[in-house]
Amino acid sequence: MADFELRHLRTMAAIAEEGTFGQAAARLGYTQSSVSQQVAALEKAVGGPLFDRPGGPRPVRITPLGEVVLAHGRELLAKAAALTDAVDRFRAGHGRIDIGTFPSVSNLILPTVIRRLLDEHPGCDIRLSDVPPEDPRIGELDLLFHDGPVGGDVEHAELFDEPYLLVTAAGAVPAGPVPVRRLDDVPMVAWPPTHHQRWLERTLARAGAQPRFVFRTAGHETILSMVRAGIGWAVLPWLALHTHDAWSDGELAVHALKPSPTRTLALYWPADRTQSPLAVRTREIAVGVARELARRM
């Protein structure tokens, strides 16, 4: 069977519904001769007549072959309409997006990103997953927040440099920055030796401090509770302290460190794949939210 076009099927359906070539032409905005040419092209493609033409003002009648073509043609037209709608929705920012994250980002950055994204595209499908920091891979993710190198063919945008800050009981040391070497042999509360904690301890050691870790626990709130209790000090990232509003806690004091342990937070995406409009818009929102946050540091 020769090729035919969807417009031929659309014209055939209009004739079947209107009853005459002239009324179908008026409905579709074609000339009657154009309608006749399209039907002739479709009849050539399927190898037989689609309509019996009695002539005069009487309506045309669809042939048995025409019934078969019309039934399947309407299915194709419906699928084409669904495809057009899906493409339009995709271009408008609907669809699915997969984002890799880690706790600090999930607590402070992503909620604002998600709210703004859903305000703009309420029908979008957002999927989040925690990505292990030891060996982050973009894989099938559309976007990945991370604070170090990411394997694979990726592009990235740096969001901000996040400092780690010293938290002590109120009045434990004078206000202002504290030299890192001041932490040598000081009792400290810290995370277990995770990827990020190992990096922090190496950074402190290079600056001349090897604290005594008297308690290790997962969870920033627990660490802050131990600092309030007086068991030791802690060094935590700015995002964690901002989440818990440590600056307004009268039992705690927050100090910059000299030199400041700092990690660079970045947003990664695959370099070898065309991104959807939804992914591009999410990236724009995330960069904006992160830069708003950085101005508070």
Coordinates of C-alpha atoms in Angstrom, one line a residue:
M1 CA 0.0 0.0 0.0
A2 CA 1.3 3.4 -1.0
D3 CA 2.0 6.1 1.6
F4 CA -0.8 8.5 2.7
E5 CA -0.9 11.5 5.0
L6 CA -2.9 12.1 8.2
R7 CA -4.6 15.1 6.5
H8 CA -6.1 12.6 4.0
L9 CA -7.6 10.6 6.8
R10 CA -8.8 13.8 8.5
T11 CA -10.5 14.9 5.3
M12 CA -12.1 11.5 4.8
A13 CA -13.5 11.6 8.4
A14 CA -14.9 15.1 7.7
I15 CA -16.7 13.9 4.6
A16 CA -18.2 10.9 6.4
E17 CA -19.5 13.1 9.1
E18 CA -20.7 16.0 6.9
G19 CA -22.1 13.9 4.1
T20 CA -20.8 15.9 1.2
F21 CA -17.4 17.0 -0.2
G22 CA -18.6 20.6 -0.2
Q23 CA -19.6 20.7 3.5
A24 CA -16.4 18.9 4.4
A25 CA -14.3 21.5 2.5
A26 CA -16.1 24.4 4.3
R27 CA -15.5 22.8 7.7
L28 CA -11.8 22.2 7.0
G29 CA -11.1 25.5 5.2
Y30 CA -10.2 23.8 1.9
T31 CA -11.5 24.2 -1.6
Q32 CA -13.8 21.4 -2.8
S33 CA -11.2 20.5 -5.5
S34 CA -8.6 20.1 -2.8
V35 CA -10.9 17.7 -0.9
S36 CA -11.4 15.7 -4.1
Q37 CA -7.7 15.5 -4.7
Q38 CA -7.0 14.3 -1.2
V39 CA -9.7 11.6 -1.4
A40 CA -8.3 10.5 -4.8
A41 CA -4.8 10.3 -3.3
L42 CA -6.1 8.2 -0.4
E43 CA -8.1 5.9 -2.7
K44 CA -4.9 5.4 -4.8
A45 CA -3.0 4.5 -1.6
V46 CA -5.5 1.9 -0.4
G47 CA -6.3 0.6 -3.8
G48 CA -10.1 1.2 -4.1
P49 CA -13.0 3.6 -3.8
L50 CA -13.8 5.0 -0.4
F51 CA -17.1 6.7 -1.2
D52 CA -20.0 6.1 -3.6
R53 CA -20.8 9.4 -5.2
P54 CA -24.5 9.5 -6.3
G55 CA -24.1 13.0 -7.8
G56 CA -26.2 16.1 -7.3
P57 CA -27.1 17.3 -3.8
R58 CA -27.5 13.8 -2.4
P59 CA -24.9 12.8 0.3
V60 CA -22.1 10.5 -0.5
R61 CA -22.1 6.9 0.9
I62 CA -19.0 5.3 2.4
T63 CA -18.0 2.0 0.8
P64 CA -17.1 -1.2 2.7
L65 CA -13.4 -0.5 2.0
G66 CA -14.1 3.0 3.3
E67 CA -15.5 1.7 6.5
V68 CA -12.3 -0.3 7.2
V69 CA -10.1 2.7 6.4
L70 CA -12.2 5.1 8.4
A71 CA -12.2 2.9 11.5
H72 CA -8.5 2.5 11.6
G73 CA -8.0 6.1 10.3
R74 CA -9.8 7.4 13.3
E75 CA -7.6 5.4 15.6
L76 CA -4.5 6.9 13.9
L77 CA -5.9 10.4 14.2
A78 CA -6.6 9.9 17.9
K79 CA -3.1 8.7 18.4
A80 CA -1.7 11.6 16.4
A81 CA -3.7 14.0 18.6
A82 CA -2.4 12.3 21.8
L83 CA 1.1 12.6 20.4
T84 CA 0.7 16.2 19.7
D85 CA -0.7 16.8 23.1
A86 CA 2.2 14.9 24.8
V87 CA 4.8 16.9 22.8
D88 CA 3.0 20.2 23.7
R89 CA 3.0 19.2 27.4
F90 CA 6.7 18.2 27.2
R91 CA 7.6 21.5 25.7
A92 CA 5.5 23.3 28.3
G93 CA 7.5 21.6 31.1
H94 CA 5.4 18.7 32.0
G95 CA 6.8 15.1 32.3
R96 CA 9.2 13.5 34.7
I97 CA 12.5 14.6 36.2
D98 CA 14.9 12.6 38.3
I99 CA 17.1 14.4 40.8
G100 CA 20.0 13.1 42.9
T101 CA 20.5 14.8 46.2
F102 CA 22.0 14.5 49.7
P103 CA 20.5 15.5 53.1
S104 CA 21.6 19.1 53.4
V105 CA 20.3 19.9 49.9
S106 CA 17.1 17.9 50.6
N107 CA 16.5 19.9 53.8
L108 CA 17.2 23.4 52.7
I109 CA 17.4 23.8 48.9
L110 CA 15.1 21.3 47.3
P111 CA 11.9 22.2 49.2
T112 CA 12.0 25.7 47.7
V113 CA 12.9 24.4 44.2
I114 CA 10.1 21.8 44.3
R115 CA 7.5 24.4 45.4
R116 CA 8.4 26.8 42.6
L117 CA 8.5 24.0 40.1
L118 CA 5.1 22.7 41.0
D119 CA 3.7 26.2 41.0
E120 CA 4.8 26.5 37.4
H121 CA 4.2 22.9 36.3
P122 CA 1.6 21.3 38.6
G123 CA 1.4 18.2 36.5
C124 CA 5.1 17.3 36.5
D125 CA 6.4 14.1 38.1
I126 CA 9.4 14.8 40.4
R127 CA 11.5 11.8 41.6
L128 CA 14.3 12.3 44.2
S129 CA 17.0 9.8 45.3
D130 CA 19.8 10.0 47.8
V131 CA 23.1 9.5 46.0
P132 CA 26.1 7.9 47.9
P133 CA 28.8 10.5 48.2
E134 CA 31.7 8.0 47.9
D135 CA 31.1 7.4 44.1
P136 CA 28.4 9.6 42.7
R137 CA 27.3 8.8 39.2
I138 CA 24.8 10.7 37.0
G139 CA 23.4 7.5 35.5
E140 CA 19.8 8.0 34.4
L141 CA 19.4 11.1 36.6
D142 CA 18.6 14.4 35.0
L143 CA 20.3 16.5 37.7
L144 CA 22.6 15.7 40.6
F145 CA 23.6 17.9 43.5
H146 CA 27.0 17.1 44.8
D147 CA 30.0 18.7 46.6
G148 CA 32.8 17.0 44.7
P149 CA 33.8 15.5 41.4
V150 CA 31.2 13.4 39.6
G151 CA 32.2 10.5 37.3
G152 CA 31.1 10.3 33.7
D153 CA 30.5 12.8 30.9
V154 CA 28.8 15.6 32.8
E155 CA 28.5 19.4 32.8
H156 CA 28.0 21.4 36.0
A157 CA 27.2 24.8 37.5
E158 CA 28.9 25.8 40.8
L159 CA 26.2 27.0 43.2
F160 CA 28.2 28.3 46.2
D161 CA 31.2 27.6 48.5
E162 CA 29.8 26.3 51.8
P163 CA 32.0 26.9 54.9
Y164 CA 32.2 24.5 57.9
L165 CA 31.7 26.4 61.1
L166 CA 32.7 25.8 64.7
V167 CA 29.9 25.4 67.2
T168 CA 30.6 25.8 70.9
A169 CA 28.6 26.3 74.1
A170 CA 27.8 30.0 74.5
G171 CA 30.8 32.0 75.9
A172 CA 33.3 29.1 75.5
V173 CA 35.6 31.2 73.4
P174 CA 35.7 34.9 72.5
A175 CA 33.5 36.1 69.7
G176 CA 35.0 36.1 66.2
P177 CA 36.9 33.6 64.0
V178 CA 38.8 30.8 65.7
P179 CA 42.1 29.4 64.4
V180 CA 41.8 25.8 63.3
R181 CA 44.9 24.9 65.4
R182 CA 42.9 25.9 68.5
L183 CA 40.9 22.7 68.0
D184 CA 44.0 20.4 68.5
D185 CA 43.2 17.8 71.2
V186 CA 39.9 19.6 72.0
P187 CA 37.0 17.2 72.8
M188 CA 34.6 17.2 69.8
V189 CA 31.3 15.7 68.9
A190 CA 31.1 14.6 65.2
W191 CA 29.5 12.4 62.6
P192 CA 30.7 8.8 62.2
P193 CA 33.6 8.5 59.7
T194 CA 31.4 9.1 56.6
H195 CA 32.8 10.4 53.3
H196 CA 32.3 14.0 54.3
Q197 CA 33.5 13.6 57.9
R198 CA 36.7 11.9 56.7
W199 CA 37.3 14.8 54.3
L200 CA 36.7 17.3 57.2
E201 CA 39.1 15.6 59.5
R202 CA 41.8 15.5 56.9
T203 CA 41.3 19.2 56.2
L204 CA 41.6 20.0 60.0
A205 CA 44.7 17.9 60.3
R206 CA 46.4 19.7 57.4
A207 CA 45.7 23.0 59.2
G208 CA 47.3 21.6 62.4
A209 CA 44.3 20.2 64.5
Q210 CA 43.6 16.7 65.5
P211 CA 40.6 16.9 67.9
R212 CA 39.6 14.2 70.4
F213 CA 36.3 12.8 69.2
V214 CA 34.4 11.9 72.4
F215 CA 31.1 11.1 70.7
R216 CA 30.1 10.3 67.2
T217 CA 26.5 10.2 66.1
A218 CA 24.5 10.6 63.0
G219 CA 22.2 13.6 63.1
H220 CA 23.0 17.3 63.4
E221 CA 20.3 17.9 66.1
T222 CA 21.9 15.3 68.3
I223 CA 25.3 16.8 67.8
L224 CA 24.0 20.2 68.8
S225 CA 22.3 18.8 71.8
M226 CA 25.7 17.3 73.0
V227 CA 27.4 20.7 72.4
R228 CA 24.7 22.4 74.6
A229 CA 25.3 19.7 77.2
G230 CA 29.0 20.7 77.3
I231 CA 30.6 17.4 76.3
G232 CA 32.5 19.0 73.4
W233 CA 32.5 21.3 70.4
A234 CA 31.5 20.5 66.8
V235 CA 32.4 21.6 63.3
L236 CA 29.3 21.5 61.0
P237 CA 28.5 22.8 57.5
W238 CA 26.6 26.1 57.1
L239 CA 23.5 24.4 55.6
A240 CA 23.1 22.2 58.6
L241 CA 23.4 25.1 61.1
H242 CA 21.0 27.2 59.0
T243 CA 18.5 24.4 59.0
H244 CA 18.6 24.2 62.8
D245 CA 18.9 28.1 63.2
A246 CA 21.9 27.6 65.5
W247 CA 22.6 31.4 65.5
S248 CA 19.4 32.2 67.4
D249 CA 20.1 29.5 70.1
G250 CA 21.2 31.2 73.2
E251 CA 23.0 28.1 74.5
L252 CA 25.3 28.0 71.4
A253 CA 27.9 30.2 69.7
V254 CA 28.8 29.9 66.0
H255 CA 32.3 30.9 64.9
A256 CA 34.1 31.0 61.6
L257 CA 37.3 29.0 61.4
K258 CA 40.7 30.2 60.1
P259 CA 41.5 28.8 57.6
S260 CA 37.9 27.9 56.7
P261 CA 37.1 24.3 55.7
T262 CA 35.0 24.8 52.6
R263 CA 33.2 22.6 50.2
T264 CA 31.9 23.7 46.8
L265 CA 28.3 22.7 46.1
A266 CA 27.5 22.1 42.4
L267 CA 24.7 21.0 40.2
Y268 CA 25.6 18.3 37.6
W269 CA 23.7 17.1 34.5
P270 CA 24.6 14.7 31.7
A271 CA 26.6 16.2 28.9
D272 CA 25.7 13.5 26.3
R273 CA 21.9 13.8 26.5
T274 CA 19.5 16.4 25.4
Q275 CA 17.7 17.7 28.4
S276 CA 14.0 18.2 28.6
P277 CA 12.5 21.7 29.1
L278 CA 11.5 20.6 32.5
A279 CA 15.1 19.6 33.4
V280 CA 16.4 22.9 32.0
R281 CA 13.8 24.9 34.0
T282 CA 14.5 22.9 37.2
R283 CA 18.2 23.7 36.8
E284 CA 17.4 27.4 36.4
I285 CA 15.3 27.4 39.5
A286 CA 17.9 25.5 41.5
V287 CA 20.7 27.9 40.6
G288 CA 18.5 30.9 41.5
V289 CA 17.5 29.3 44.9
A290 CA 21.1 28.4 45.7
R291 CA 22.4 31.9 44.9
E292 CA 19.6 33.4 47.1
L293 CA 20.8 31.2 49.9
A294 CA 24.5 32.0 49.4
R295 CA 23.7 35.7 49.9
R296 CA 22.8 34.8 53.5
M297 CA 26.2 33.3 54.3

